[in-house]
Tab-separated table of C-alpha atoms in Angstrom:
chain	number	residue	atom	x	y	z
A	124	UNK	CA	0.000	0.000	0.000
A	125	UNK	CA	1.536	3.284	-0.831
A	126	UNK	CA	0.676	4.932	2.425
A	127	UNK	CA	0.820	8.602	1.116
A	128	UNK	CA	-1.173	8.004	-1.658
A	129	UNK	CA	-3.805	6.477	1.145
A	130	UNK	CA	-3.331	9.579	3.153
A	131	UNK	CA	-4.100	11.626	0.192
A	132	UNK	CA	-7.295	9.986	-0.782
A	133	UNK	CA	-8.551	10.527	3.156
A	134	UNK	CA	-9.187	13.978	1.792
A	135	UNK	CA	-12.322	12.935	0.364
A	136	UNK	CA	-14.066	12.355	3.355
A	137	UNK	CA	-16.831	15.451	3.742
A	138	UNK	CA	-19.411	15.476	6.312
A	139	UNK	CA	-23.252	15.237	5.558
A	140	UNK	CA	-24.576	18.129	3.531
A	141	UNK	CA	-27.564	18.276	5.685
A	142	UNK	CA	-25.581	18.646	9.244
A	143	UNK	CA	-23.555	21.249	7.057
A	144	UNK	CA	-26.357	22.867	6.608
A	145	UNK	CA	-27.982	22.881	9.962
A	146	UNK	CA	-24.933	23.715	11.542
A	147	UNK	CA	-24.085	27.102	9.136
A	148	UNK	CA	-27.657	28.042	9.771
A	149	UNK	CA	-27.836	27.865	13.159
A	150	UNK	CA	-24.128	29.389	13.410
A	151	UNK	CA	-24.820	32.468	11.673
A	152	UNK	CA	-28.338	32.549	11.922
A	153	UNK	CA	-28.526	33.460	15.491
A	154	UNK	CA	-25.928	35.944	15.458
A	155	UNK	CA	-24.451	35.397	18.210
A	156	UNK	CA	-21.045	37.488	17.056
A	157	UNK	CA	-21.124	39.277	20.596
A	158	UNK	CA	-20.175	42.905	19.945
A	159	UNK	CA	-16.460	44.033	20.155
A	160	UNK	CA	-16.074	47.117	22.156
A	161	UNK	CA	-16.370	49.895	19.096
A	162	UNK	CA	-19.811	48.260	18.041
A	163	UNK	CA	-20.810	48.615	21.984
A	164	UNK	CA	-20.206	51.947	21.965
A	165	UNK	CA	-21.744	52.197	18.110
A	166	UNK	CA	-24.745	50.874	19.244
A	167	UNK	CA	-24.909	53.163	22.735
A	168	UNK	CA	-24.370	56.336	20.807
A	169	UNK	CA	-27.333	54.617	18.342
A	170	UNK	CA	-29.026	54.739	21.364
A	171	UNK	CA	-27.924	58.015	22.714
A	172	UNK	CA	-28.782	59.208	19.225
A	173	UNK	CA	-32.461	57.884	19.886
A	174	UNK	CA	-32.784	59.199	22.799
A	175	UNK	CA	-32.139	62.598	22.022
A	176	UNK	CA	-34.722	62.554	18.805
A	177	UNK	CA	-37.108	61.857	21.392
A	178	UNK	CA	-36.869	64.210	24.049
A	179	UNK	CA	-36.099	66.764	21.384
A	180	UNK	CA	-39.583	65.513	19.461
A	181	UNK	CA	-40.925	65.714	23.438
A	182	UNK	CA	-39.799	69.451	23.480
A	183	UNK	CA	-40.728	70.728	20.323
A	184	UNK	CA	-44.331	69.078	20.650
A	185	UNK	CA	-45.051	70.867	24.876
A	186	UNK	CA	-42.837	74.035	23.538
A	187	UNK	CA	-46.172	74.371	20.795
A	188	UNK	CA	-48.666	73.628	23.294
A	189	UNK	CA	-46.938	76.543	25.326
A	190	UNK	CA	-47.020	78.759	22.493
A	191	UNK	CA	-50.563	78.267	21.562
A	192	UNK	CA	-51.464	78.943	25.515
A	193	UNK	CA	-49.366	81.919	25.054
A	194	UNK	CA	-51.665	82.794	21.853
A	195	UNK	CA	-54.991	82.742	23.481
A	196	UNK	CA	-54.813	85.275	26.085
A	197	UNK	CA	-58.158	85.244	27.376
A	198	UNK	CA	-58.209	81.870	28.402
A	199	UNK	CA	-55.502	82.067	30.340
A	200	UNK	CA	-56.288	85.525	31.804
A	201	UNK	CA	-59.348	83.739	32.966
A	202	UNK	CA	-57.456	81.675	35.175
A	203	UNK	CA	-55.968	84.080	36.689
A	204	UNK	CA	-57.818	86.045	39.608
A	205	UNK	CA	-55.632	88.787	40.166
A	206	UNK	CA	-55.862	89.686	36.028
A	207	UNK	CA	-59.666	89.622	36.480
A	208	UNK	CA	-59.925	92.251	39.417
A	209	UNK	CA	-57.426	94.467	37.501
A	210	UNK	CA	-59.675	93.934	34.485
A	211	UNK	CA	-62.653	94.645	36.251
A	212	UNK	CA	-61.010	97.577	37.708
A	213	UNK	CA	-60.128	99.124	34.058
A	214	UNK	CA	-63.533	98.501	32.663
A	215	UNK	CA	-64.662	102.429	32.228
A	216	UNK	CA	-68.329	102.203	32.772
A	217	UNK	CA	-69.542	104.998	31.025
A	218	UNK	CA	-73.387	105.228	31.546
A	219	UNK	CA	-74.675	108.188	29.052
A	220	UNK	CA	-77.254	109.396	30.016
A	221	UNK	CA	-79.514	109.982	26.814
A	222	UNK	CA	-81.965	113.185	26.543
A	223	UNK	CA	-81.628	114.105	30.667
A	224	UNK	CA	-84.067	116.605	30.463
A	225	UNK	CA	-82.571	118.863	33.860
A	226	UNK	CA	-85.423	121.377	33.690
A	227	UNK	CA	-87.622	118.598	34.635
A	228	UNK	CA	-85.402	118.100	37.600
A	229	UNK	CA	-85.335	121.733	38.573
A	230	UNK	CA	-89.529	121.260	38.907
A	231	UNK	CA	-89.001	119.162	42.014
A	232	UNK	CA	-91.011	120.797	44.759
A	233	UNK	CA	-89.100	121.955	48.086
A	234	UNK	CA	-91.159	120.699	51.578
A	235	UNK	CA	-92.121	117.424	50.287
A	236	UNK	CA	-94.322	117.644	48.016
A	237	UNK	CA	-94.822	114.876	45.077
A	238	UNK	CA	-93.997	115.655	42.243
A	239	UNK	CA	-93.597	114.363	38.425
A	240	UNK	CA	-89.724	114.592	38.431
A	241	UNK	CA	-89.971	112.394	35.566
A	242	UNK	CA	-86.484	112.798	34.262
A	243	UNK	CA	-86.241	112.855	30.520
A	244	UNK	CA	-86.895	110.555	27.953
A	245	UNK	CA	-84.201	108.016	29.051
A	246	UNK	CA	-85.239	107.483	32.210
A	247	UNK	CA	-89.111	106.992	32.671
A	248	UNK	CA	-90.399	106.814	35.977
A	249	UNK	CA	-93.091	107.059	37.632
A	250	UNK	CA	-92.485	108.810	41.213
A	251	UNK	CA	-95.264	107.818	43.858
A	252	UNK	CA	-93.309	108.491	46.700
A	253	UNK	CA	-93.138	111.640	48.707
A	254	UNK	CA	-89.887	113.638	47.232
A	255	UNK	CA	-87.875	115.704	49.891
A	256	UNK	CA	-87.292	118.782	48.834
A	257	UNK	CA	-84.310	119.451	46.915
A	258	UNK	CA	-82.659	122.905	46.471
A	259	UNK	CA	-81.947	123.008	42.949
A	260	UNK	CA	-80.125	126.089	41.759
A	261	UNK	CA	-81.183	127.675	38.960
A	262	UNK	CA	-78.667	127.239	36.628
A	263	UNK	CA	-77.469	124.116	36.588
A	264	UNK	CA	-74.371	122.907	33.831
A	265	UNK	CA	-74.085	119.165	33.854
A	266	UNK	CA	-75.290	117.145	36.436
A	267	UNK	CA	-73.014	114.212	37.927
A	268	UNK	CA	-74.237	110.742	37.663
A	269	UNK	CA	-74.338	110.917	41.371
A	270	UNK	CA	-76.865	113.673	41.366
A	271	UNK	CA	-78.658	112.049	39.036
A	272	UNK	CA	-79.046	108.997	40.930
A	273	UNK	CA	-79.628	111.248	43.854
A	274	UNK	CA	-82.839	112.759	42.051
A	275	UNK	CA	-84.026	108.991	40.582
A	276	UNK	CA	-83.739	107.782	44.555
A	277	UNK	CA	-86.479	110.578	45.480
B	159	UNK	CA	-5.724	29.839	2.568
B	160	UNK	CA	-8.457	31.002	0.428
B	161	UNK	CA	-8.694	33.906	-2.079
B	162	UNK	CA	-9.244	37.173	-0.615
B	163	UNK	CA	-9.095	35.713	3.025
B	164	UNK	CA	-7.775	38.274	4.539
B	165	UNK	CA	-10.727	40.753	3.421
B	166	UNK	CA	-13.091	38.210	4.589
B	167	UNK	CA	-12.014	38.134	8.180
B	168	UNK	CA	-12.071	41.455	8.331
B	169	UNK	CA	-15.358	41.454	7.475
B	170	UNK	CA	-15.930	38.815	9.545
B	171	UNK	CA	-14.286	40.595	12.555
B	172	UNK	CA	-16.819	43.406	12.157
B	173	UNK	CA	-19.681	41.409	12.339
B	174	UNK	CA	-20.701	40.624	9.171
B	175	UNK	CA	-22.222	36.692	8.968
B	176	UNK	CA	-22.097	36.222	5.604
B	177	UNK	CA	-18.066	37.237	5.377
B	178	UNK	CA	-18.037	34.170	8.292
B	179	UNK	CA	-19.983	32.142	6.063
B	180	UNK	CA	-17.655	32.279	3.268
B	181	UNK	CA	-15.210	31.100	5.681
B	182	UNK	CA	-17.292	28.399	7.232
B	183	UNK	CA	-17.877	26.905	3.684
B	184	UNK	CA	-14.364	26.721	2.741
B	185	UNK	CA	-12.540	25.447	6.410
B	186	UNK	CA	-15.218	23.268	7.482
B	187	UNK	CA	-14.453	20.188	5.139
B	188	UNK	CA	-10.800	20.529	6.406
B	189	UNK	CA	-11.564	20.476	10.198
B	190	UNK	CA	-14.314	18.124	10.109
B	191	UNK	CA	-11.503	15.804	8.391
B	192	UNK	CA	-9.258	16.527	10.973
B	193	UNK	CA	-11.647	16.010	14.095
B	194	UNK	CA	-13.098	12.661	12.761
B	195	UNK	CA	-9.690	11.113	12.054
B	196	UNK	CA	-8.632	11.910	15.569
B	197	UNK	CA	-12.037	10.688	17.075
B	198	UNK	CA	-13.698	8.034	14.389
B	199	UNK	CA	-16.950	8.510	14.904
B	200	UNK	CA	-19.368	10.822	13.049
B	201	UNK	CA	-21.843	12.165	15.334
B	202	UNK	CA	-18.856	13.070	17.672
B	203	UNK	CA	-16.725	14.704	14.601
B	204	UNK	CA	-20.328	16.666	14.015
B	205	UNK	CA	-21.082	18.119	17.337
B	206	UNK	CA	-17.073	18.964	17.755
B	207	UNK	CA	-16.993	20.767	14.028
B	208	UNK	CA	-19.837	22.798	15.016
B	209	UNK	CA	-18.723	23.481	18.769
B	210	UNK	CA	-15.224	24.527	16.804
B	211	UNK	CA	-16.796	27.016	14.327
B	212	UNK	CA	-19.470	28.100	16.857
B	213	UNK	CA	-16.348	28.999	19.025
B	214	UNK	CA	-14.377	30.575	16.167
B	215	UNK	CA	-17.578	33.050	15.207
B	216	UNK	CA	-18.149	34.281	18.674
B	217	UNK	CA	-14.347	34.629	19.556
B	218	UNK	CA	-13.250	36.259	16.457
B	219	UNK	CA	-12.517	39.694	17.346
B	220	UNK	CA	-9.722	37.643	19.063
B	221	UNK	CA	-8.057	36.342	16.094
B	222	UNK	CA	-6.708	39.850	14.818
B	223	UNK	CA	-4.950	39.969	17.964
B	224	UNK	CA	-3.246	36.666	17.375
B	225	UNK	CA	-1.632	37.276	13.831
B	226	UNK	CA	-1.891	33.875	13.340
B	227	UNK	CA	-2.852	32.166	10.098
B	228	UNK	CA	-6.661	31.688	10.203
B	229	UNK	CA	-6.341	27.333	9.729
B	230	UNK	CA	-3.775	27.485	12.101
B	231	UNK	CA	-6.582	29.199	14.610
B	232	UNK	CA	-9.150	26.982	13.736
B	233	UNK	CA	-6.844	23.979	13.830
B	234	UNK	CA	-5.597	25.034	17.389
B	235	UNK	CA	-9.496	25.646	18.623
B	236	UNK	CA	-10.426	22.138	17.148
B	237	UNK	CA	-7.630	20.618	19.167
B	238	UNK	CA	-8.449	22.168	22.376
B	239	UNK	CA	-12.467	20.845	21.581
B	240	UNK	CA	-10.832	17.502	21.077
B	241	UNK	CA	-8.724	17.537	24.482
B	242	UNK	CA	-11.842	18.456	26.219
B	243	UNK	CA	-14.482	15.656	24.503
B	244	UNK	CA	-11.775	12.959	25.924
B	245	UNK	CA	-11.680	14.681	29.223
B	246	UNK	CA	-15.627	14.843	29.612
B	247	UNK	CA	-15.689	11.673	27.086
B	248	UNK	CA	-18.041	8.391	29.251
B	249	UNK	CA	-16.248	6.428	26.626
B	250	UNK	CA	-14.160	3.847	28.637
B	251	UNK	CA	-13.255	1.560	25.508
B	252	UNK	CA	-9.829	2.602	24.221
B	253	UNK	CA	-9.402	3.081	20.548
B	254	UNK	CA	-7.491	0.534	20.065
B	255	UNK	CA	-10.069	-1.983	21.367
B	256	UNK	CA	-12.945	-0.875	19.367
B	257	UNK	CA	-14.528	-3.116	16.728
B	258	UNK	CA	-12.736	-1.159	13.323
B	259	UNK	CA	-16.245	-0.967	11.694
B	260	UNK	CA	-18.278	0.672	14.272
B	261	UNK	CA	-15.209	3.066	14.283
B	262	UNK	CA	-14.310	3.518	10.481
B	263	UNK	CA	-17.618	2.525	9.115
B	264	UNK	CA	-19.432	5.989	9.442
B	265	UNK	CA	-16.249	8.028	7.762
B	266	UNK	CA	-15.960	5.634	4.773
B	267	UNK	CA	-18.920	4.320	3.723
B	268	UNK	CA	-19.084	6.163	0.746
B	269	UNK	CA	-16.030	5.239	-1.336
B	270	UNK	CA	-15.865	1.919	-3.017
B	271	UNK	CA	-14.226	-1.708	-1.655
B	272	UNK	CA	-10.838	-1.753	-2.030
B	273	UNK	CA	-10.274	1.742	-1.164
B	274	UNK	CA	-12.410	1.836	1.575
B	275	UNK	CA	-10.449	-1.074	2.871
B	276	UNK	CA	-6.898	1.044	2.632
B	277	UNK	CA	-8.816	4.130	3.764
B	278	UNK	CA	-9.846	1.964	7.064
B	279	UNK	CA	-6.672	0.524	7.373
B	280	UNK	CA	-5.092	3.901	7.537
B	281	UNK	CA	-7.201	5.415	9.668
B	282	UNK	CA	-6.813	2.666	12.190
B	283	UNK	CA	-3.292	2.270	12.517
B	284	UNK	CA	-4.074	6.648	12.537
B	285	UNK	CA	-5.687	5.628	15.839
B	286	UNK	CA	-3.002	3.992	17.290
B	287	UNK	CA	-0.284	6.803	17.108
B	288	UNK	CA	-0.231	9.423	20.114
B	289	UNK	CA	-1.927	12.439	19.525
B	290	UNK	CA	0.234	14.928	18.416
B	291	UNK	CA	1.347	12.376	15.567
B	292	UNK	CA	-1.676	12.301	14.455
B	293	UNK	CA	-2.047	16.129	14.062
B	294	UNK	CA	0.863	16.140	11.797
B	295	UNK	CA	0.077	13.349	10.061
B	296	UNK	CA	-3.414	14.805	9.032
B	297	UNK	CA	-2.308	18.255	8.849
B	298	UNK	CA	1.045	17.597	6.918
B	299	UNK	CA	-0.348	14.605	4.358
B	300	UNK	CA	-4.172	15.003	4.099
B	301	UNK	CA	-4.666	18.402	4.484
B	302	UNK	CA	-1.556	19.417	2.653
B	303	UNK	CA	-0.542	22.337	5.229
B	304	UNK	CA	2.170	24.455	4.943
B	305	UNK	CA	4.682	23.574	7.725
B	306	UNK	CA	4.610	26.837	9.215
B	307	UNK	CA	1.196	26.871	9.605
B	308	UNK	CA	1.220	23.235	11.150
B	309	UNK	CA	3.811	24.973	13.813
B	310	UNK	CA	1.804	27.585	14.888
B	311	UNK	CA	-1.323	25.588	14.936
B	312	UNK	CA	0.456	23.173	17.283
B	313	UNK	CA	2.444	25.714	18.923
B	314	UNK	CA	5.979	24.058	18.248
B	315	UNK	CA	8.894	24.926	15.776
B	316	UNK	CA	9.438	24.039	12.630
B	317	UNK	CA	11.885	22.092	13.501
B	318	UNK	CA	10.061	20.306	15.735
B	319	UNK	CA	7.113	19.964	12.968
B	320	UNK	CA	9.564	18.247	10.498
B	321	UNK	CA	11.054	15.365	13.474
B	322	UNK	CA	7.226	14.972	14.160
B	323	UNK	CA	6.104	13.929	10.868
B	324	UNK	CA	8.916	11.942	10.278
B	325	UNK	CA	8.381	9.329	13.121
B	326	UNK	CA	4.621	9.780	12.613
B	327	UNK	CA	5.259	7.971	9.088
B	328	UNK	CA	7.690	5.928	10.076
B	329	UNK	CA	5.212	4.518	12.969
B	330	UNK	CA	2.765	4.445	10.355
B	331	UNK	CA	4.401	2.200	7.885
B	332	UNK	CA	5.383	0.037	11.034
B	333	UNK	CA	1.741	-0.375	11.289
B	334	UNK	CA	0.416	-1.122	7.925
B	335	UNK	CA	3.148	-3.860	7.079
């Protein structure tokens, strides 16, 4: 036997196609290649990267909520007490009195006696009560809504 | 070593399966040779080939460090797989007491009479050298190796490599006359 030539032709033993094949698959189809230190810190910054997107999308997304709040004023005034009294405070109530006819308010009797102070066209009431007497001078410029409401109380 | 090896462990090294795969498809005929000569049965030559390759893919990052020839990794990893299945090995028979055809039958039984019955003869009288005879032998004469790669795989000089081989065959021929 030529004993190199025997060694030679032990090179044609293979192993079963199918265990080749099961064993390649299941090799390099779970890839379990642990990662070497760069891809670990690769797939951190990955990560990191991630991360960052999010809290960034986070921001963006409460930073337009706050800006539409910021928008709509009067909803948030409304919250706020301390905005309403100083709102209430500014309103200028301006009550114009239409047609105050002050002649008819000069015809108010002195001692009590009743009389038709009705008070112009804008104001239209009917006095049943006694009315005090009220010295009215003569010439009068423009009443105060004070002395108005004065008169309308008699 | 293959075409464009080098470029395929470095893809390999970075993770890439398929660059492995190349690799696989290539080495795996070689080592399975090598691990079922030494151990003579099939199933066990199987489960050690994949246990070697398994190892080599999840250690691999490892093997740039080495600057070793990439058989003479494999080979080395498929030695230390063999050391340990006769350490953990329930098998009390020795090798040289096993019936030849439960032990050769499985590795041959696809080549034709008379050169299966050389092929079995070799392999037994194989079986009855010491270990690191064997390595040489396979390494040297079947697997056609370079003798510096057969050095570093075995971790002696090439000195050492040539002495080796020569009483391997020499012990050999003692056998088969």
């Amino acid at each position: 036997m030529d004993l190199f030539a025997a060694l030679k032709n032990l090179k044609s033993i293979e192993a079963d196609k199918n265990y080749t094949a099961k064993s390649r698959g299941i090799i390099l189809g779970g890839n379990r290649r642990p990662l070497s230190f760069s891809g670990f810190v690769f797939r951190g910054l990955e990560t990191a990267a991630s991360l960052a997107l999010a809290g960034l999308l986070i921001f963006a997304i409460l930073g337009g909520i706050a800006a539409w709040d910021v928008s709509a004023p009067a909803g948030k005034i409304a919250l706020n007490p301390e905005n309403l009294r100083a709102e209430a405070e500014a309103i200028d109530i301006q009550i114009k009195l239409i047609g105050l006819d002050y002649e008819e308010i000069l015809q108010v009797q002195s001692g009590g006696e009743s009389t038709d102070a009705s008070i112009g066209g804008a104001f239209n009431i009917s006095n049943e009560t006694t009315t005090p007497s009220v010295a009215v001078p003569r010439t009068i410029t423009a009443p105060s809504i004070d002395e108005a409401l004065e008169l309308l109380s008699y | 070593m293959m075409d464009g090896e080098n470029k395929l462990i470095e893809s390999a090294i970075k993770g890439r399966p398929s660059a492995f795969g190349s690799l696989y498809d290539y080495y795996q005929p070689r080592i399975y040779r090598f691990v079922l000569i030494k151990v003579g049965r099939r199933e066990d030559a199987e489960d050690l080939t994949h246990q070697v390759f398994l190892s080599a893919w999840e250690n691999i990052k490892n093997y740039r460090d080495l600057g070793w020839p990439f058989s003479s990794w494999l080979y080395r990893i498929a030695r230390n797989q063999i050391i340990d299945f006769y350490r953990t090995s329930k098998q009390e028979t020795s090798l040289e007491n096993a019936d030849p055809e439960y032990f050769l039958a499985p590795a041959t039984a696809q080549f034709d009479l008379s050169l299966k019955m050389d092929m079995e003869k070799v392999l037994e009288a194989i079986a009855k050298i010491k270990p690191e005879y064997q390595d040489v032998v396979v390494m040297r004469f079947v697997e056609d190796l370079p003798i510096k790669e057969v050095s570093l795989a075995l971790n002696k000089s090439e000195g050492a490599i040539k002495l080796l081989q020569h009483r391997a065959i020499k012990e050999l021929k003692k056998l088969l006359c």
